[in-house]
mmCIF file with all atom_site columns, C-alpha atoms in Angstrom:
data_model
loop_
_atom_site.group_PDB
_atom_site.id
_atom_site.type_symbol
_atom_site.label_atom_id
_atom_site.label_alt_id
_atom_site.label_comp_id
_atom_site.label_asym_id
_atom_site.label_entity_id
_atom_site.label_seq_id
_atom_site.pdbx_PDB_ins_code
_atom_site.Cartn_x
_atom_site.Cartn_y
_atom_site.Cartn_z
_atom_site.occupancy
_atom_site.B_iso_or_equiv
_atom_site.pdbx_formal_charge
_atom_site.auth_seq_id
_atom_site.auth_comp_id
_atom_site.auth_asym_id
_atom_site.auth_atom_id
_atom_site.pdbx_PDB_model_num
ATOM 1  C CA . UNK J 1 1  ? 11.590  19.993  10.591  1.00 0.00 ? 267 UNK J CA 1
ATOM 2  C CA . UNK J 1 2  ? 9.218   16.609  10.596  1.00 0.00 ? 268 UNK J CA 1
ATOM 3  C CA . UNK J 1 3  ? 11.707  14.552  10.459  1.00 0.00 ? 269 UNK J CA 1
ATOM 4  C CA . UNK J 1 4  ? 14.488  15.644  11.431  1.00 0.00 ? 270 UNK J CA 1
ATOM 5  C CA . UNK J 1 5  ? 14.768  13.358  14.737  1.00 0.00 ? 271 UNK J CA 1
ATOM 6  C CA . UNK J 1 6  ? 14.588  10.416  12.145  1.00 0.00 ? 272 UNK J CA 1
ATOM 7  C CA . UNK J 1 7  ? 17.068  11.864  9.815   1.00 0.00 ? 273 UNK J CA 1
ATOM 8  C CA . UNK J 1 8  ? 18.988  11.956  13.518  1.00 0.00 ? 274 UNK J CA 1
ATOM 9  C CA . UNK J 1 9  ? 18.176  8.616   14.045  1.00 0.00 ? 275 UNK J CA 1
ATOM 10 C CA . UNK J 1 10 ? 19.242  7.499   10.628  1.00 0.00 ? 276 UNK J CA 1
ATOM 11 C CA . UNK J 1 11 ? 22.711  9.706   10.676  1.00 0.00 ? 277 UNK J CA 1
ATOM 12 C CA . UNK J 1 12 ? 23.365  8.102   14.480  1.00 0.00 ? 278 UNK J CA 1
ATOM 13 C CA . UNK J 1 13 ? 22.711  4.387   13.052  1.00 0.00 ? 279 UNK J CA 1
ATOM 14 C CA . UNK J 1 14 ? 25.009  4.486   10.030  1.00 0.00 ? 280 UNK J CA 1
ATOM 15 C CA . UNK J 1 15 ? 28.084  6.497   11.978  1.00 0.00 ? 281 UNK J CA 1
ATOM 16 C CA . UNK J 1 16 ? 27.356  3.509   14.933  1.00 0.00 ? 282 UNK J CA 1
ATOM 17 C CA . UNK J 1 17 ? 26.654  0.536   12.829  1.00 0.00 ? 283 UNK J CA 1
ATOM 18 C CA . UNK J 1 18 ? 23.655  -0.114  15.266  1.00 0.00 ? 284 UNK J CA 1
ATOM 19 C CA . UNK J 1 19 ? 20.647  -1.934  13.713  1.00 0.00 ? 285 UNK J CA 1
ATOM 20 C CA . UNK J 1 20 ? 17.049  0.159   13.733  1.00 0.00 ? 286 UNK J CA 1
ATOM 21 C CA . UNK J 1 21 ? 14.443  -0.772  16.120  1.00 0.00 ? 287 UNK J CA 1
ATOM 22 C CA . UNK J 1 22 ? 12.423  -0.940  12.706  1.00 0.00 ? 288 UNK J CA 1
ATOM 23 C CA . UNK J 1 23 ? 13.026  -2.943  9.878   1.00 0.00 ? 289 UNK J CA 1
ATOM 24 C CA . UNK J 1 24 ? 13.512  -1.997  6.104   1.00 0.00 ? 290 UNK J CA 1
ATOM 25 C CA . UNK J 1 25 ? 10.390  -4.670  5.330   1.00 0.00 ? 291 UNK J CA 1
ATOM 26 C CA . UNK J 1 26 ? 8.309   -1.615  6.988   1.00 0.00 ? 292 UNK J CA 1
ATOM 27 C CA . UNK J 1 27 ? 9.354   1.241   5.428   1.00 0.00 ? 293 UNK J CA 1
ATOM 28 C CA . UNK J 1 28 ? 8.791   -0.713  2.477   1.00 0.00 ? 294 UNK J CA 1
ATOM 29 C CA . UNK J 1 29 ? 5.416   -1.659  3.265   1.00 0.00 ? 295 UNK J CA 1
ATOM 30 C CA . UNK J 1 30 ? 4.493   2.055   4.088   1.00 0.00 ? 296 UNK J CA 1
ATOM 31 C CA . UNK J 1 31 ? 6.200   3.318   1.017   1.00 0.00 ? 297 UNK J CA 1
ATOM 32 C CA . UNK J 1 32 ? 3.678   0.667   -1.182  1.00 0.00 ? 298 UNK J CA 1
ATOM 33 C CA . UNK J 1 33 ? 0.420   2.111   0.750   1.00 0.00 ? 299 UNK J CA 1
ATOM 34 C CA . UNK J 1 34 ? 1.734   5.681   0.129   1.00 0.00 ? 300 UNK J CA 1
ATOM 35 C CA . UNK J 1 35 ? 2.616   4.855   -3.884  1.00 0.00 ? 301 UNK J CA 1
ATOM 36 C CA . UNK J 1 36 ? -1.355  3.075   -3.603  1.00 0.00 ? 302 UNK J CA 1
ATOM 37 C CA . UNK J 1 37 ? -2.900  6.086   -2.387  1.00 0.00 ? 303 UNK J CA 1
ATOM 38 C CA . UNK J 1 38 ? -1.087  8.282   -5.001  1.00 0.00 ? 304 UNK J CA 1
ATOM 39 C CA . UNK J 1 39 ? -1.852  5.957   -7.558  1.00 0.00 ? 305 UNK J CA 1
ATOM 40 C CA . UNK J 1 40 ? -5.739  5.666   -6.551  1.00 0.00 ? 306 UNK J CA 1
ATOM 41 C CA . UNK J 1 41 ? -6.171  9.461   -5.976  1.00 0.00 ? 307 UNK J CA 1
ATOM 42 C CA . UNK J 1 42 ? -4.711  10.041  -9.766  1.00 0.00 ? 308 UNK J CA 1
ATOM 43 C CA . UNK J 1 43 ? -6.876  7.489   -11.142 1.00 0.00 ? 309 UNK J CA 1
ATOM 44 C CA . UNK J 1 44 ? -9.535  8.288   -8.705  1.00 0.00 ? 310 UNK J CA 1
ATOM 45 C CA . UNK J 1 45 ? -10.451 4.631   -8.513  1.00 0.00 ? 311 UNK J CA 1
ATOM 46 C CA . UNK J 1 46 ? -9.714  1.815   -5.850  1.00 0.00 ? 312 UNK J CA 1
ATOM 47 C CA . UNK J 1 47 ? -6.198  0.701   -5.691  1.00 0.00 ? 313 UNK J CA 1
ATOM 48 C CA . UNK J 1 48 ? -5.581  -3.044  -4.728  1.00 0.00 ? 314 UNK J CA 1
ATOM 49 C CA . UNK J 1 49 ? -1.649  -4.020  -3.278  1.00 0.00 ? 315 UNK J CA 1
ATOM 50 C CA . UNK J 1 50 ? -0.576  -7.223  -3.760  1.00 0.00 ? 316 UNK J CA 1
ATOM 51 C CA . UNK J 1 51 ? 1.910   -8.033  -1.367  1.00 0.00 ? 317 UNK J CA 1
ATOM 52 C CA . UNK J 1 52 ? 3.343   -11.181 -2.425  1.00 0.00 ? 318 UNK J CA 1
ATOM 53 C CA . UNK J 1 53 ? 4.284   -9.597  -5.572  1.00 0.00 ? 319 UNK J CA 1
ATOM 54 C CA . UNK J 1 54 ? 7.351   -7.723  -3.878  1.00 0.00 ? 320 UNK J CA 1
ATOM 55 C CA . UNK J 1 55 ? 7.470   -3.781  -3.332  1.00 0.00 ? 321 UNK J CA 1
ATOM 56 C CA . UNK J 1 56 ? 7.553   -3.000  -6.845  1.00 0.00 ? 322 UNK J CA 1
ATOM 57 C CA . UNK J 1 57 ? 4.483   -0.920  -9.158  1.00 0.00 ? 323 UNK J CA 1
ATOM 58 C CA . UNK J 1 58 ? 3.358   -3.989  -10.520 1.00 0.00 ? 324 UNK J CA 1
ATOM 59 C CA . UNK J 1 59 ? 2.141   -4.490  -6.633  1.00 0.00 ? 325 UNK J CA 1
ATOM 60 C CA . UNK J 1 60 ? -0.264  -2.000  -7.663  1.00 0.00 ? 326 UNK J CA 1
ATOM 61 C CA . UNK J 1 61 ? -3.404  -3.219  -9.890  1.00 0.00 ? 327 UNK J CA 1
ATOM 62 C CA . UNK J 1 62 ? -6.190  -0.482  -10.440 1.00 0.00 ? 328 UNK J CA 1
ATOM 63 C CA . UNK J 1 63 ? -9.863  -2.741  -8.819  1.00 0.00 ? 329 UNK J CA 1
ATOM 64 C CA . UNK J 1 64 ? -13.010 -2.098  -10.471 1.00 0.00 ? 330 UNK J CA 1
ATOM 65 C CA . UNK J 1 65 ? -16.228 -2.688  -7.754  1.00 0.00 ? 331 UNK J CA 1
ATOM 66 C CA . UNK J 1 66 ? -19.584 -2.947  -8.984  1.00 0.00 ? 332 UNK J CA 1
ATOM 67 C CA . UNK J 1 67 ? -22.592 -3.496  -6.610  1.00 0.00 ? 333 UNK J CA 1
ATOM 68 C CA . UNK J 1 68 ? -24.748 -6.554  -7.084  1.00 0.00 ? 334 UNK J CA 1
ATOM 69 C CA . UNK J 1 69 ? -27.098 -7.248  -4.430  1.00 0.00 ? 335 UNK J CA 1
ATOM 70 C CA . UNK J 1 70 ? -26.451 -9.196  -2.351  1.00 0.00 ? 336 UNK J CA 1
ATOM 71 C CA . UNK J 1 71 ? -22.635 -9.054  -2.618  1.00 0.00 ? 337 UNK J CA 1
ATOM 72 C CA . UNK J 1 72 ? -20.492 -6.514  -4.159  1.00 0.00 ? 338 UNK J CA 1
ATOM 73 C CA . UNK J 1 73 ? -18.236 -8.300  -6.401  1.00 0.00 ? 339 UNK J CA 1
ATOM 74 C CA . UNK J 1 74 ? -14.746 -6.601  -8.098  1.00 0.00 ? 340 UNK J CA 1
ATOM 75 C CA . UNK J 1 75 ? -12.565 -7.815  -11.063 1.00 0.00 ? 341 UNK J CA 1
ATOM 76 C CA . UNK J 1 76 ? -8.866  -7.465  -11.139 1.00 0.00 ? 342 UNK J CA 1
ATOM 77 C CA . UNK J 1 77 ? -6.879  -8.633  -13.748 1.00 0.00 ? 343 UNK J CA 1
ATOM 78 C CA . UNK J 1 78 ? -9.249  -10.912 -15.188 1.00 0.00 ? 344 UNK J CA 1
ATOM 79 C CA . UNK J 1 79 ? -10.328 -12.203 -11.349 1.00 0.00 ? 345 UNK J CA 1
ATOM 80 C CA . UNK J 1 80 ? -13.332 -11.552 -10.217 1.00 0.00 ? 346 UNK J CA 1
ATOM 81 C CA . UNK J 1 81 ? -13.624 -11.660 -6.545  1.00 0.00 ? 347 UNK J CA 1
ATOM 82 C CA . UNK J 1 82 ? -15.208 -10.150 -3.123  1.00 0.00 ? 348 UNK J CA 1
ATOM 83 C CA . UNK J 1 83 ? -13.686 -7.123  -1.932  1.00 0.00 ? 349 UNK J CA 1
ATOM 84 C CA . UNK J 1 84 ? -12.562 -8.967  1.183   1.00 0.00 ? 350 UNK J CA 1
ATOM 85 C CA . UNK J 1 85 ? -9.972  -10.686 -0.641  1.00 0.00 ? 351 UNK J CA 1
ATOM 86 C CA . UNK J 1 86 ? -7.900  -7.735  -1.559  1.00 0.00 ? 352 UNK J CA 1
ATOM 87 C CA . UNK J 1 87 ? -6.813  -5.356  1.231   1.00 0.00 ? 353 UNK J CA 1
ATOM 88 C CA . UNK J 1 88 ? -7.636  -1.806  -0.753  1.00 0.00 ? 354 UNK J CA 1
ATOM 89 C CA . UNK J 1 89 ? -6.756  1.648   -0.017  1.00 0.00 ? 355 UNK J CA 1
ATOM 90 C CA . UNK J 1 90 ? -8.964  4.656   -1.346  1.00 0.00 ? 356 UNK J CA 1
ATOM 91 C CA . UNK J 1 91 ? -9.043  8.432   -1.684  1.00 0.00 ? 357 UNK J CA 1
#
């Protein structure tokens, strides 16, 4: 019963024709961050989106942080780079 005033809402829009007050682009985007935080609790590591890659998996790369003082540095795919680079979404 959750959702059942946006299966309402959906139902209503495709009988009308009327556009949604929110766009596919951020379902989509919500839909990645859910499929991250799967992803990272599974592999119980950090989970880095990359969101000029498109909402596909391969949006999804597995980041491995270690601490060096001063900075905390993190290599993805070969790039190493501070975590502020990479928006990230944990367990």
């Amino acid at each position: 019963d959750d959702f059942i005033r946006e299966l309402r809402h959906i139902a209503a829009a495709v009988e009308t024709g009327d556009a949604s007050p929110i766009g596919l682009e951020r379902g989509l985007d919500t839909m990645l961050v859910i499929a991250a935080a799967h992803k990272s609790a599974r592999e119980a590591r950090a989970v880095a989106i990359d969101y000029g890659a498109g909402y596909a998996a391969s949006a999804l790369a597995l980041v491995i942080c270690t601490p060096t003082p001063p900075w905390m540095w993190c290599i993805q795919s070969s790039k190493v780079f501070r975590p502020q680079a990479v928006r990230e979404t944990t367990t």
